[in-house]
Amino acid sequence: FVRKVKSISIDQIKAIFDKYLEEHPEAWHFSAAHSFAQAIWEALEKL
């Protein structure tokens, strides 16, 4: 998991988070920290 995170740029992380929020409006009521963690987790599962 850590190796995957180290290979992702800040711009990619922002794009992952933006895409997650765009595709999951039902998650907008969760905290930003929760949504961010979920977005990164789902993206890294696909790698």
Tab-separated table of C-alpha atoms in Angstrom:
chain	number	residue	atom	x	y	z
A	1	PHE	CA	0.000	0.000	0.000
A	2	VAL	CA	2.725	2.480	0.976
A	3	ARG	CA	4.699	1.778	-2.194
A	4	LYS	CA	1.649	2.570	-4.289
A	5	VAL	CA	1.067	5.852	-2.457
A	6	LYS	CA	4.682	6.947	-2.896
A	7	SER	CA	4.344	6.577	-6.661
A	8	ILE	CA	1.358	8.961	-6.914
A	9	SER	CA	1.891	12.685	-7.483
A	10	ILE	CA	-0.036	15.425	-5.691
A	11	ASP	CA	-1.840	16.258	-8.949
A	12	GLN	CA	-2.906	12.625	-9.314
A	13	ILE	CA	-4.149	12.532	-5.726
A	14	LYS	CA	-6.207	15.670	-6.331
A	15	ALA	CA	-7.646	14.169	-9.531
A	16	ILE	CA	-8.556	10.944	-7.698
A	17	PHE	CA	-10.340	12.885	-4.954
A	18	ASP	CA	-12.147	15.182	-7.396
A	19	LYS	CA	-13.311	12.206	-9.472
A	20	TYR	CA	-14.493	10.349	-6.380
A	21	LEU	CA	-16.588	13.305	-5.203
A	22	GLU	CA	-18.014	13.788	-8.686
A	23	GLU	CA	-18.992	10.113	-8.965
A	24	HIS	CA	-20.256	9.738	-5.375
A	25	PRO	CA	-22.522	12.680	-4.484
A	26	GLU	CA	-24.090	10.480	-1.804
A	27	ALA	CA	-20.789	10.764	0.111
A	28	TRP	CA	-20.835	14.562	0.286
A	29	HIS	CA	-22.221	14.528	3.834
A	30	PHE	CA	-19.215	12.573	5.141
A	31	SER	CA	-16.149	14.372	6.444
A	32	ALA	CA	-13.490	15.331	3.910
A	33	ALA	CA	-11.031	13.028	5.676
A	34	HIS	CA	-13.372	10.057	5.345
A	35	SER	CA	-14.139	10.746	1.689
A	36	PHE	CA	-10.463	11.308	0.902
A	37	ALA	CA	-9.452	8.025	2.527
A	38	GLN	CA	-12.204	6.172	0.678
A	39	ALA	CA	-11.226	7.727	-2.654
A	40	ILE	CA	-7.562	6.822	-2.255
A	41	TRP	CA	-8.379	3.322	-1.007
A	42	GLU	CA	-10.630	2.587	-3.987
A	43	ALA	CA	-8.104	3.983	-6.453
A	44	LEU	CA	-5.233	1.946	-5.012
A	45	GLU	CA	-7.291	-1.248	-5.111
A	46	LYS	CA	-7.437	-0.831	-8.893
A	47	LEU	CA	-3.639	-0.608	-9.268
